Coordinates of C-alpha atoms in Angstrom, one line a residue:
M1 CA 28.5 33.3 5.3
M2 CA 29.3 31.2 2.2
N3 CA 27.5 28.7 0.2
A4 CA 28.9 25.5 -1.3
F5 CA 29.6 27.3 -4.6
D6 CA 31.6 29.9 -2.8
I7 CA 33.6 27.2 -1.0
T8 CA 34.6 25.2 -4.1
Q9 CA 35.5 28.4 -6.0
L10 CA 37.7 29.5 -3.1
R11 CA 39.4 26.1 -3.1
L12 CA 40.4 26.6 -6.7
Q13 CA 42.1 29.8 -5.6
Q14 CA 43.9 28.3 -2.5
Q15 CA 45.0 25.3 -4.5
C16 CA 46.8 27.6 -7.0
L17 CA 44.6 26.6 -9.9
I18 CA 43.0 30.0 -10.6
T19 CA 46.0 32.0 -9.4
P20 CA 49.3 30.1 -9.8
Q21 CA 51.9 31.5 -7.4
H22 CA 54.8 29.2 -7.9
S23 CA 57.3 28.5 -10.7
R24 CA 59.0 25.5 -9.3
P25 CA 57.5 22.1 -8.5
G26 CA 59.2 21.9 -5.1
E27 CA 57.7 25.3 -4.0
L28 CA 54.2 24.2 -5.0
V29 CA 54.4 20.8 -3.3
A30 CA 55.7 22.5 -0.1
W31 CA 52.7 24.8 -0.2
M32 CA 50.3 21.9 -0.7
G33 CA 51.9 19.9 2.0
A34 CA 51.7 16.7 -0.1
V35 CA 50.3 15.8 -3.5
Q36 CA 48.8 12.3 -4.1
A37 CA 51.0 10.5 -6.6
Q38 CA 50.2 6.8 -7.2
D39 CA 49.3 7.7 -10.8
Y40 CA 52.6 9.3 -11.8
A41 CA 51.4 10.9 -15.1
A42 CA 48.3 12.3 -13.4
A43 CA 50.3 13.7 -10.5
K44 CA 52.7 15.5 -12.8
W45 CA 49.8 17.2 -14.5
A46 CA 48.2 18.0 -11.1
I47 CA 51.4 19.9 -10.2
G48 CA 52.0 21.3 -13.7
Q49 CA 48.7 23.2 -14.0
R50 CA 49.3 24.8 -10.7
L51 CA 52.6 26.3 -11.7
T52 CA 53.1 29.6 -13.6
A53 CA 54.6 27.5 -16.5
A54 CA 55.5 23.8 -16.6
T55 CA 56.2 20.9 -18.9
D56 CA 56.0 17.2 -18.4
T57 CA 59.8 17.1 -18.7
L58 CA 60.2 19.7 -16.0
L59 CA 58.3 17.4 -13.6
D60 CA 60.4 14.4 -14.5
D61 CA 63.5 16.4 -13.9
A62 CA 62.2 17.7 -10.5
M63 CA 61.7 14.1 -9.3
G64 CA 65.0 13.0 -10.9
N65 CA 67.0 15.6 -9.0
W66 CA 65.0 15.1 -5.7
E67 CA 63.4 18.6 -5.8
I68 CA 60.3 16.6 -5.0
I69 CA 60.2 13.2 -3.4
R70 CA 57.8 10.4 -4.2
T71 CA 57.2 8.0 -1.4
H72 CA 54.5 6.4 0.8
V73 CA 53.4 8.9 3.4
L74 CA 50.2 10.2 5.1
R75 CA 47.9 7.4 3.7
P76 CA 48.6 4.0 2.2
T77 CA 49.6 5.4 -1.2
W78 CA 52.3 7.4 -2.9
H79 CA 52.6 11.2 -2.4
F80 CA 55.0 13.9 -3.7
V81 CA 56.5 15.8 -0.8
A82 CA 59.2 18.4 -0.4
P83 CA 62.5 17.1 0.8
A84 CA 62.5 19.4 3.9
D85 CA 59.1 17.9 5.0
L86 CA 59.8 14.2 4.3
R87 CA 61.3 13.0 7.6
W88 CA 58.8 14.7 10.0
M89 CA 55.9 13.6 7.9
L90 CA 57.1 10.0 7.8
K91 CA 57.6 10.0 11.6
L92 CA 54.1 11.3 12.1
S93 CA 52.2 9.2 9.6
A94 CA 54.1 5.9 9.3
P95 CA 52.6 4.3 12.4
R96 CA 49.0 4.9 11.2
V97 CA 49.8 3.7 7.7
K98 CA 51.5 0.6 8.9
A99 CA 48.4 -0.2 11.1
L100 CA 46.2 0.1 8.1
C101 CA 48.4 -2.3 6.2
A102 CA 48.7 -4.8 9.0
Y103 CA 45.7 -7.0 7.9
N104 CA 47.1 -7.7 4.5
D105 CA 50.7 -8.0 5.8
N106 CA 49.5 -10.8 8.2
R107 CA 47.7 -12.5 5.4
W108 CA 50.8 -12.7 3.3
G109 CA 53.3 -13.4 6.1
I110 CA 55.0 -10.0 6.1
T111 CA 56.3 -10.2 9.7
K112 CA 58.6 -7.8 11.5
A113 CA 61.5 -10.3 11.1
V114 CA 60.9 -10.4 7.3
I115 CA 60.7 -6.6 7.1
T116 CA 64.0 -6.3 9.1
K117 CA 65.7 -8.9 6.9
S118 CA 64.6 -7.3 3.7
Q119 CA 65.7 -3.8 4.8
K120 CA 69.2 -5.1 5.5
V121 CA 69.3 -6.5 2.0
L122 CA 68.0 -3.2 0.5
E123 CA 70.5 -1.1 2.5
K124 CA 73.4 -3.1 1.2
L125 CA 72.1 -3.3 -2.3
L126 CA 71.4 0.4 -2.7
R127 CA 74.5 1.7 -0.9
N128 CA 76.8 4.2 -2.8
R129 CA 73.9 5.9 -4.6
Q130 CA 72.7 2.9 -6.5
Q131 CA 69.4 3.3 -8.4
L132 CA 67.6 0.0 -8.9
T133 CA 64.2 -0.9 -10.1
R134 CA 61.8 -3.5 -8.6
L135 CA 62.9 -6.0 -11.2
Q136 CA 66.5 -5.5 -10.2
I137 CA 65.7 -5.6 -6.4
A138 CA 63.5 -8.7 -6.4
P139 CA 66.3 -11.3 -7.2
A140 CA 68.5 -10.1 -4.4
L141 CA 65.6 -10.5 -1.9
Q142 CA 64.8 -13.9 -3.3
Q143 CA 68.4 -15.0 -2.9
A144 CA 68.1 -14.0 0.7
G145 CA 65.2 -16.4 1.1
I146 CA 62.5 -13.7 1.0
V147 CA 59.3 -14.4 -1.1
T148 CA 58.7 -11.5 -3.6
D149 CA 55.4 -12.1 -5.4
E150 CA 53.6 -8.9 -6.4
Y151 CA 52.0 -8.1 -3.1
R152 CA 54.9 -9.1 -0.9
L153 CA 57.5 -7.1 -2.9
G154 CA 55.3 -4.0 -2.9
S155 CA 54.7 -4.3 0.8
L156 CA 58.3 -4.7 1.7
L157 CA 59.3 -1.7 -0.4
G158 CA 56.4 0.3 1.2
H159 CA 57.7 -0.6 4.7
A160 CA 61.2 0.5 3.7
E161 CA 59.7 3.8 2.5
L162 CA 57.7 4.3 5.7
D163 CA 60.8 3.6 7.8
G164 CA 62.7 6.3 5.9
L165 CA 65.2 3.9 4.3
I166 CA 64.3 4.3 0.6
C167 CA 62.3 6.6 -1.7
S168 CA 61.6 6.7 -5.4
G169 CA 64.5 7.8 -7.6
P170 CA 64.7 8.7 -11.3
R171 CA 62.9 6.5 -13.8
H172 CA 64.8 4.0 -15.8
G173 CA 62.8 3.8 -19.0
K174 CA 59.2 3.3 -17.7
Q175 CA 60.3 1.7 -14.5
F176 CA 60.8 3.7 -11.2
S177 CA 64.1 3.2 -9.4
Y178 CA 64.6 3.2 -5.6
V179 CA 67.5 4.9 -3.8
L180 CA 68.6 5.2 -0.2
L181 CA 66.9 8.2 1.3
E182 CA 69.8 9.3 3.5
E183 CA 72.1 9.5 0.4
H184 CA 69.8 11.9 -1.5
V185 CA 67.7 13.9 1.0
P186 CA 69.5 16.2 3.5
A187 CA 68.8 15.7 7.1
T188 CA 66.5 18.3 8.8
A189 CA 65.8 19.3 12.4
P190 CA 63.2 16.9 14.0
L191 CA 59.8 18.1 15.1
S192 CA 57.8 16.9 18.1
K193 CA 54.6 15.1 17.4
A194 CA 52.6 18.2 18.4
E195 CA 54.7 20.4 16.2
S196 CA 54.3 18.0 13.3
I197 CA 50.5 17.9 13.6
A198 CA 50.4 21.7 13.8
A199 CA 52.6 22.1 10.8
L200 CA 50.5 19.7 8.8
A201 CA 47.3 21.4 9.8
Q202 CA 48.8 24.8 8.8
R203 CA 49.7 23.5 5.3
Y204 CA 46.4 21.8 4.8
F205 CA 44.0 24.5 5.7
H206 CA 46.0 27.3 4.0
S207 CA 46.4 25.3 0.7
H208 CA 43.1 23.3 0.7
G209 CA 40.7 25.5 2.6
P210 CA 37.9 26.0 3.1
A211 CA 37.8 22.5 4.6
T212 CA 36.3 20.8 7.7
L213 CA 38.0 19.0 10.5
Q214 CA 36.9 15.7 9.0
D215 CA 38.4 16.7 5.7
F216 CA 41.8 17.3 7.4
A217 CA 41.6 14.0 9.3
W218 CA 40.9 12.1 6.1
W219 CA 43.7 13.8 4.1
S220 CA 46.3 13.6 6.8
G221 CA 45.5 10.0 7.9
L222 CA 45.4 11.3 11.5
T223 CA 42.8 10.3 14.1
V224 CA 40.0 12.9 14.5
I225 CA 41.4 13.7 18.0
E226 CA 44.9 14.3 16.6
A227 CA 43.5 16.4 13.7
K228 CA 41.5 18.5 16.2
S229 CA 44.6 19.2 18.1
G230 CA 46.3 20.4 14.9
L231 CA 43.4 22.6 14.1
E232 CA 43.4 24.1 17.6
A233 CA 47.1 24.9 17.2
V234 CA 46.6 27.0 14.1
K235 CA 43.0 28.2 14.6
D236 CA 44.2 31.8 15.2
Q237 CA 45.4 31.8 11.6
L238 CA 42.0 30.8 10.3
I239 CA 38.4 31.9 10.1
A240 CA 35.4 29.7 10.5
V241 CA 32.7 29.7 7.8
E242 CA 29.3 28.1 8.2
A243 CA 27.7 26.5 5.2
D244 CA 25.1 23.7 5.0
D245 CA 25.3 23.1 8.8
K246 CA 29.0 22.5 8.6
T247 CA 32.0 24.5 9.8
Y248 CA 34.7 25.1 7.2
W249 CA 38.1 26.6 8.1
T250 CA 40.0 28.8 5.8
P251 CA 42.7 31.5 6.0
P252 CA 41.4 35.0 5.8
V253 CA 42.3 35.6 2.2
K254 CA 40.9 38.0 -0.3
T255 CA 39.0 36.3 -3.0
T256 CA 40.0 37.0 -6.6
K257 CA 37.5 38.7 -8.8
E258 CA 35.2 35.9 -9.9
K259 CA 35.9 34.8 -13.5
L260 CA 34.8 31.8 -15.6
S261 CA 37.2 28.9 -15.2
V262 CA 37.5 25.4 -16.7
F263 CA 40.1 22.8 -15.6
L264 CA 40.9 19.3 -16.9
L265 CA 41.8 17.8 -13.6
P266 CA 43.6 14.4 -13.5
A267 CA 42.8 11.3 -11.5
Y268 CA 43.4 11.7 -7.8
D269 CA 43.8 15.5 -8.0
E270 CA 43.9 17.3 -4.7
F271 CA 40.8 19.2 -5.6
T272 CA 38.8 16.0 -5.4
V273 CA 40.8 13.5 -3.3
A274 CA 41.8 15.8 -0.5
Y275 CA 38.3 16.0 1.1
K276 CA 36.3 13.3 2.9
K277 CA 33.1 14.0 1.0
R278 CA 33.0 15.3 -2.5
D279 CA 29.3 16.1 -2.8
I280 CA 29.7 19.9 -2.9
Q281 CA 31.8 19.6 -6.0
Q282 CA 28.9 17.8 -7.8
L283 CA 26.0 20.2 -7.2
H284 CA 25.6 20.9 -11.0
I285 CA 25.4 17.2 -11.8
N286 CA 23.3 16.2 -8.8
G287 CA 26.0 13.9 -7.5
N288 CA 25.7 11.6 -10.5
L289 CA 29.3 10.4 -10.3
A290 CA 30.1 7.3 -8.3
P291 CA 32.8 7.8 -5.6
M292 CA 35.6 6.3 -7.7
A293 CA 34.5 8.1 -10.9
S294 CA 34.6 11.4 -9.0
L295 CA 38.3 10.7 -8.3
G296 CA 39.1 10.1 -11.9
P297 CA 39.9 12.7 -14.6
V298 CA 37.1 15.3 -14.3
I299 CA 36.1 18.5 -16.0
V300 CA 35.6 21.3 -13.5
A301 CA 33.9 24.6 -14.3
D302 CA 33.8 27.3 -11.7
G303 CA 34.6 24.8 -8.9
Q304 CA 31.9 22.3 -10.0
I305 CA 32.4 18.9 -11.7
T306 CA 30.5 19.0 -15.0
G307 CA 31.9 15.8 -16.7
T308 CA 34.8 13.5 -17.2
W309 CA 37.6 13.2 -19.8
K310 CA 40.1 10.7 -20.9
R311 CA 43.2 10.8 -23.2
T312 CA 44.8 8.7 -25.8
I313 CA 48.5 9.3 -26.5
N314 CA 49.3 8.8 -30.2
K315 CA 52.7 9.1 -32.0
K316 CA 52.1 12.7 -33.1
D317 CA 49.3 14.0 -30.9
I318 CA 47.0 13.4 -27.9
S319 CA 43.3 12.7 -28.4
L320 CA 41.0 14.0 -25.7
E321 CA 37.5 12.6 -25.3
L322 CA 35.4 15.0 -23.3
Q323 CA 32.3 13.4 -21.7
P324 CA 30.1 16.1 -20.3
I325 CA 27.4 15.3 -17.8
K326 CA 26.2 18.9 -17.9
P327 CA 27.3 20.6 -21.1
L328 CA 29.4 23.7 -20.6
K329 CA 27.8 27.1 -21.5
K330 CA 29.0 29.0 -24.5
T331 CA 30.5 31.5 -22.1
H332 CA 32.8 28.8 -20.8
Q333 CA 34.2 27.8 -24.2
P334 CA 37.1 30.2 -24.1
A335 CA 38.2 28.9 -20.7
L336 CA 37.9 25.3 -22.0
K337 CA 40.0 26.2 -25.0
K338 CA 42.6 27.7 -22.6
A339 CA 42.7 24.5 -20.5
I340 CA 43.2 22.4 -23.6
Q341 CA 46.0 24.6 -24.8
Q342 CA 47.7 24.4 -21.4
Y343 CA 47.5 20.6 -21.5
S344 CA 49.0 20.6 -25.0
A345 CA 51.8 22.9 -24.0
F346 CA 52.5 20.8 -20.9
N347 CA 52.8 17.6 -22.9
G348 CA 54.6 19.2 -25.9
L349 CA 52.1 17.6 -28.3
P350 CA 49.1 19.0 -30.2
V351 CA 45.7 18.0 -28.8
T352 CA 42.7 16.8 -30.9
I353 CA 39.2 16.6 -29.4
K354 CA 37.0 13.6 -30.1

């Protein structure tokens, strides 16, 4: 038996926050299965604090040399995934993501014919390892008679990602570039749908557990029926834990000796975004954070959200404004200091606290 506090504490361990096990971004992302990444700076920090040592530059380099790939997969947003996992994850999740995007596509006239036409332009434009930004791609599409206002351009690029044609490349200044996936990501052996669902379930419950079936369905973008088939396929690797009239699934791991911990988690961190409901992370603050606020930058102490934070990057330092909902105890201050020092080292700048 576990209680909610045990569950959130064990999640910190399985997500490599309390006990980092990996030194390379690609290893960590492969362990996690996928890391939500629409907020690029936040996603880099999400990976960085789960590594044994990391800097912001290390994460830029990892994406720039395709050690990790940023693309639309699982749900209608960007994720980081490992190159070896990209193709089978796309094949599994793309139909569902496209279905979720269909309403807006119809509103804006994004038809199959327009998508096909745009992808022919993109393939020709990016051939021979070209790296082009949205601002460079848009004129070529316009010249082909394709409308590229903000939503339409994003939708067309998203479809090209879901179809495995393109993915994000190195940044050019502050702009992301796009490249042809086949020119930068080696081919891998295909998996059947059943194998893919089982592989995704294995990654999720080992790296995010304890978690419920509904949590897995939310994170993966699969239907509940599909998610259940994945859980059934890997159930022999897991144990069931009952808490608050819910069944949580987790690998039978040894828990680390409980110690005080504090983390400055970024927006859309896997600790918050990867579960359908986030109430058990807010027990200390009585669920006082609105749903979107709970997905923003949060202060987490011993597996519980205790407040929020925000940063301001200055020329010579970073200002952090900590906004506690429940003040940390004096015994947590050393762990908070450690978290601030880690953030400073990651960014290569001193940190001041407002």
